[in-house]
Tab-separated table of C-alpha atoms in Angstrom:
chain	number	residue	atom	x	y	z
A	278	UNK	CA	11.777	-5.544	-18.864
A	279	UNK	CA	12.078	-3.535	-14.639
A	280	UNK	CA	14.587	-1.444	-14.210
A	281	UNK	CA	15.364	-0.194	-10.897
A	282	UNK	CA	17.999	3.193	-10.678
A	283	UNK	CA	18.784	4.673	-7.658
A	284	UNK	CA	20.848	7.814	-7.286
A	285	UNK	CA	21.701	10.792	-4.235
A	286	UNK	CA	24.546	8.868	-3.042
A	287	UNK	CA	28.201	10.885	-2.042
A	288	UNK	CA	30.231	12.262	0.589
A	289	UNK	CA	28.540	13.741	3.918
A	290	UNK	CA	29.457	14.476	7.066
A	291	UNK	CA	28.078	12.634	10.073
A	292	UNK	CA	25.082	14.211	11.050
A	293	UNK	CA	24.010	15.564	8.230
A	294	UNK	CA	21.541	14.440	6.165
A	295	UNK	CA	20.856	12.549	2.423
A	296	UNK	CA	17.669	11.790	0.217
A	297	UNK	CA	17.641	8.491	-1.849
A	298	UNK	CA	15.349	8.536	-4.570
A	299	UNK	CA	14.718	5.355	-7.068
A	300	UNK	CA	12.814	5.331	-10.228
A	301	UNK	CA	11.564	2.168	-11.785
A	302	UNK	CA	10.199	1.519	-14.383
A	303	UNK	CA	8.643	-1.881	-16.420
A	304	UNK	CA	6.167	-3.184	-14.106
A	305	UNK	CA	3.240	-1.711	-11.999
A	306	UNK	CA	5.016	0.228	-8.956
A	307	UNK	CA	1.550	0.575	-7.856
A	308	UNK	CA	1.380	-2.644	-6.961
A	309	UNK	CA	4.222	-3.847	-5.277
A	310	UNK	CA	5.704	-3.281	-1.937
A	311	UNK	CA	9.496	-1.495	-2.771
A	312	UNK	CA	12.504	-2.056	-0.005
A	313	UNK	CA	16.044	-0.420	0.877
A	314	UNK	CA	18.920	-3.282	1.775
A	315	UNK	CA	22.159	-2.060	2.334
A	316	UNK	CA	25.822	-4.164	1.974
A	317	UNK	CA	28.958	-2.012	4.345
A	318	UNK	CA	32.410	-2.321	2.347
A	319	UNK	CA	33.176	-5.718	1.976
A	320	UNK	CA	30.285	-7.162	4.726
A	321	UNK	CA	26.990	-8.896	3.864
A	322	UNK	CA	23.356	-8.062	3.546
A	323	UNK	CA	21.474	-6.258	5.514
A	324	UNK	CA	17.792	-5.386	5.084
A	325	UNK	CA	16.980	-1.498	5.955
A	326	UNK	CA	13.138	-0.403	5.559
A	327	UNK	CA	9.486	-1.032	4.223
A	328	UNK	CA	7.105	0.600	2.441
A	329	UNK	CA	3.433	-1.424	1.465
A	330	UNK	CA	2.664	-1.055	-2.061
A	331	UNK	CA	0.533	1.973	-1.309
A	332	UNK	CA	3.208	3.805	1.415
A	333	UNK	CA	0.370	2.602	4.254
A	334	UNK	CA	2.627	0.516	6.598
A	335	UNK	CA	7.021	1.539	6.822
A	336	UNK	CA	9.234	-0.749	9.063
A	337	UNK	CA	12.522	0.109	9.890
A	338	UNK	CA	15.855	-2.352	10.724
A	339	UNK	CA	16.784	-1.809	14.616
A	340	UNK	CA	19.986	0.512	13.349
A	341	UNK	CA	18.011	2.950	11.102
A	342	UNK	CA	14.338	3.279	12.528
A	343	UNK	CA	14.360	7.251	13.654
A	344	UNK	CA	16.995	8.322	11.471
A	345	UNK	CA	15.535	6.877	8.332
A	346	UNK	CA	12.219	7.722	6.206
A	347	UNK	CA	11.587	4.967	3.566
A	348	UNK	CA	8.367	7.278	1.542
A	349	UNK	CA	6.490	6.829	-1.838
A	350	UNK	CA	5.146	8.750	-5.556
A	351	UNK	CA	3.176	6.481	-7.059
A	352	UNK	CA	2.684	9.227	-9.245
A	353	UNK	CA	6.638	8.619	-10.587
A	354	UNK	CA	7.757	5.740	-10.007
A	355	UNK	CA	9.597	6.211	-7.600
A	356	UNK	CA	10.464	5.187	-3.956
A	357	UNK	CA	12.413	8.040	-1.540
A	358	UNK	CA	14.856	6.913	2.179
A	359	UNK	CA	16.109	9.698	4.331
A	360	UNK	CA	19.062	9.886	6.292
A	361	UNK	CA	19.424	11.206	8.788
A	362	UNK	CA	21.762	11.639	11.451
A	363	UNK	CA	24.246	10.013	9.477
A	364	UNK	CA	27.053	8.335	11.598
A	365	UNK	CA	30.217	6.563	10.263
A	366	UNK	CA	28.858	2.771	10.028
A	367	UNK	CA	25.280	3.948	8.059
A	368	UNK	CA	29.103	3.649	5.535
A	369	UNK	CA	27.454	1.431	2.390
A	370	UNK	CA	26.345	0.161	-0.549
A	371	UNK	CA	21.914	1.335	-0.797
A	372	UNK	CA	20.099	-0.711	-2.645
A	373	UNK	CA	15.784	-0.194	-3.235
A	374	UNK	CA	14.431	-3.602	-3.661
A	375	UNK	CA	11.788	-4.882	-5.141
A	376	UNK	CA	9.355	-7.307	-3.080
A	377	UNK	CA	8.252	-10.313	-5.099
A	378	UNK	CA	4.447	-9.848	-3.835
A	379	UNK	CA	1.291	-8.117	-5.467
A	380	UNK	CA	-0.465	-5.703	-2.981
A	381	UNK	CA	0.175	-8.156	-0.181
A	382	UNK	CA	4.547	-7.864	0.498
A	383	UNK	CA	6.108	-11.355	0.819
A	384	UNK	CA	9.568	-9.622	2.126
A	385	UNK	CA	11.224	-11.538	-0.417
A	386	UNK	CA	13.794	-8.764	-3.005
A	387	UNK	CA	13.072	-10.103	-6.632
A	388	UNK	CA	14.920	-7.226	-8.640
A	389	UNK	CA	17.783	-4.974	-7.443
A	390	UNK	CA	18.737	-1.592	-8.314
A	391	UNK	CA	22.318	-1.143	-9.215
A	392	UNK	CA	23.408	0.903	-5.920
A	393	UNK	CA	24.462	3.753	-4.508
A	394	UNK	CA	27.411	4.320	-2.476
A	395	UNK	CA	27.434	6.924	0.969
A	396	UNK	CA	30.032	7.753	2.783
A	397	UNK	CA	29.838	9.764	6.454
A	398	UNK	CA	32.643	10.906	6.459
A	399	UNK	CA	33.718	13.682	8.243
B	521	UNK	CA	14.843	-11.677	15.272
B	522	UNK	CA	15.953	-15.070	13.347
B	523	UNK	CA	19.599	-15.851	13.329
B	524	UNK	CA	20.357	-17.952	9.856
B	525	UNK	CA	23.866	-19.230	10.262
B	526	UNK	CA	25.399	-20.047	6.565
B	527	UNK	CA	28.298	-22.570	5.928
B	528	UNK	CA	30.808	-22.559	5.035
B	529	UNK	CA	31.679	-18.877	5.168
B	530	UNK	CA	34.338	-19.499	1.612
B	531	UNK	CA	35.052	-22.393	-0.633
B	532	UNK	CA	36.759	-22.984	-3.510
B	533	UNK	CA	36.246	-25.317	-6.237
B	534	UNK	CA	36.840	-26.305	-9.769
B	535	UNK	CA	34.904	-26.250	-13.155
B	536	UNK	CA	32.379	-29.341	-12.722
B	537	UNK	CA	32.056	-29.569	-9.041
B	538	UNK	CA	29.376	-30.443	-7.137
B	539	UNK	CA	29.538	-27.021	-4.502
B	540	UNK	CA	27.246	-27.524	-1.587
B	541	UNK	CA	26.076	-24.314	0.676
B	542	UNK	CA	23.662	-24.671	3.574
B	543	UNK	CA	21.959	-22.393	6.253
B	544	UNK	CA	20.978	-22.956	9.743
B	545	UNK	CA	17.984	-20.843	11.011
B	546	UNK	CA	17.792	-20.477	14.470
B	547	UNK	CA	14.013	-21.815	15.084
B	548	UNK	CA	11.307	-22.919	12.474
B	549	UNK	CA	10.690	-20.904	9.079
B	550	UNK	CA	8.736	-22.737	7.058
B	551	UNK	CA	9.781	-22.971	3.746
B	552	UNK	CA	9.983	-19.664	3.664
B	553	UNK	CA	13.612	-19.282	2.246
B	554	UNK	CA	15.634	-17.613	-0.455
B	555	UNK	CA	19.259	-17.986	-2.128
B	556	UNK	CA	20.630	-14.551	-3.486
B	557	UNK	CA	23.889	-14.533	-5.558
B	558	UNK	CA	25.756	-11.183	-6.112
B	559	UNK	CA	28.705	-11.227	-8.634
B	560	UNK	CA	31.404	-8.812	-7.210
B	561	UNK	CA	30.231	-5.014	-8.072
B	562	UNK	CA	27.105	-5.907	-9.241
B	563	UNK	CA	23.693	-6.156	-7.504
B	564	UNK	CA	22.377	-9.713	-5.821
B	565	UNK	CA	20.169	-11.826	-8.286
B	566	UNK	CA	17.433	-13.650	-6.697
B	567	UNK	CA	18.076	-17.353	-7.337
B	568	UNK	CA	15.637	-19.994	-5.727
B	569	UNK	CA	12.606	-18.727	-3.464
B	570	UNK	CA	10.233	-20.047	-0.910
B	571	UNK	CA	13.149	-23.171	-0.275
B	572	UNK	CA	12.840	-25.059	-2.888
B	573	UNK	CA	10.968	-22.711	-6.219
B	574	UNK	CA	14.278	-21.933	-9.223
B	575	UNK	CA	13.540	-18.405	-10.910
B	576	UNK	CA	12.903	-18.366	-13.843
B	577	UNK	CA	15.718	-17.650	-16.046
B	578	UNK	CA	18.028	-19.454	-13.509
B	579	UNK	CA	19.856	-22.143	-14.782
B	580	UNK	CA	18.483	-25.753	-13.433
B	581	UNK	CA	22.219	-26.586	-12.440
B	582	UNK	CA	21.619	-24.453	-8.895
B	583	UNK	CA	18.502	-26.047	-7.008
B	584	UNK	CA	17.391	-25.984	-2.804
B	585	UNK	CA	16.059	-28.535	-0.101
B	586	UNK	CA	15.113	-28.326	3.093
B	587	UNK	CA	15.983	-30.604	5.991
B	588	UNK	CA	13.604	-29.190	8.616
B	589	UNK	CA	15.430	-26.126	10.211
B	590	UNK	CA	18.629	-26.350	7.607
B	591	UNK	CA	18.411	-25.156	3.923
B	592	UNK	CA	20.465	-25.834	1.499
B	593	UNK	CA	21.865	-24.653	-1.952
B	594	UNK	CA	23.976	-26.728	-4.581
B	595	UNK	CA	25.441	-26.912	-7.394
B	596	UNK	CA	25.434	-29.223	-9.092
B	597	UNK	CA	28.351	-28.890	-11.578
B	598	UNK	CA	30.269	-25.195	-10.880
B	599	UNK	CA	31.013	-22.810	-13.891
B	600	UNK	CA	33.298	-20.375	-13.962
B	601	UNK	CA	30.174	-17.602	-13.977
B	602	UNK	CA	29.037	-18.979	-10.757
B	603	UNK	CA	32.000	-16.824	-9.095
B	604	UNK	CA	29.887	-15.401	-6.633
B	605	UNK	CA	29.231	-14.795	-2.826
B	606	UNK	CA	25.422	-16.354	-1.650
B	607	UNK	CA	23.331	-15.371	0.644
B	608	UNK	CA	20.024	-17.073	2.737
B	609	UNK	CA	16.864	-15.128	3.640
B	610	UNK	CA	13.686	-15.802	5.342
B	611	UNK	CA	10.780	-13.845	6.068
B	612	UNK	CA	9.011	-16.045	8.385
B	613	UNK	CA	9.228	-14.330	10.986
B	614	UNK	CA	9.065	-11.283	10.203
B	615	UNK	CA	10.132	-8.119	11.010
B	616	UNK	CA	13.082	-7.536	9.943
B	617	UNK	CA	13.987	-10.100	6.978
B	618	UNK	CA	17.388	-11.364	7.659
B	619	UNK	CA	20.148	-12.868	5.931
B	620	UNK	CA	22.470	-15.133	6.220
B	621	UNK	CA	26.504	-14.298	6.392
B	622	UNK	CA	27.107	-15.196	2.933
B	623	UNK	CA	29.169	-17.844	0.974
B	624	UNK	CA	32.118	-16.749	-0.946
B	625	UNK	CA	32.353	-18.888	-3.858
B	626	UNK	CA	35.999	-19.335	-5.454
B	627	UNK	CA	37.520	-21.127	-8.167
B	628	UNK	CA	40.091	-23.610	-7.471
């Protein structure tokens, strides 16, 4: 069965960096785009970043553009999110999510990880 | 960006009640609309994709309909395990894919 397991969250000071990882199993990882979606405490869902199946295309929400970088290693079945210049408003649970479309991304999410909490606070 | 206006923001219903949640898109999004369920402390779960299609394993009491730019999620007979927050999400005009604000369903 499909499994997505995030790690790397924690408490970090404003301006610092963090790298999140998402280890995937149970499907042909290299054939699917992946996303990061975040959720601030008590708030709704916000899409953050997309990476195509081969890593050649990446898109970001305006709120994280220029500060966050998504990447993937298909040999390790892992997708990453590098969070730089963190702000208190980046405090959220970060979910990795599998795109529903094989090769051609469909920008909706048929499987989600359990999430990892990032807290930005001094 | 396309705005998704979801209503109501919360509702209270009894076991067996018919529950409807609506999502209004700010422009035509064809059928590129999905519904997710999120139980407290858990990750979201895809229920319905492309406006009407039930994901495998989702109980048939869940259904999706569309009228113009308004989309509806219906639970035909509310069960205790349906207590959750429900989100719509469009993916017609990208990026970004955008979510509605959520509807919290509570038991009366």
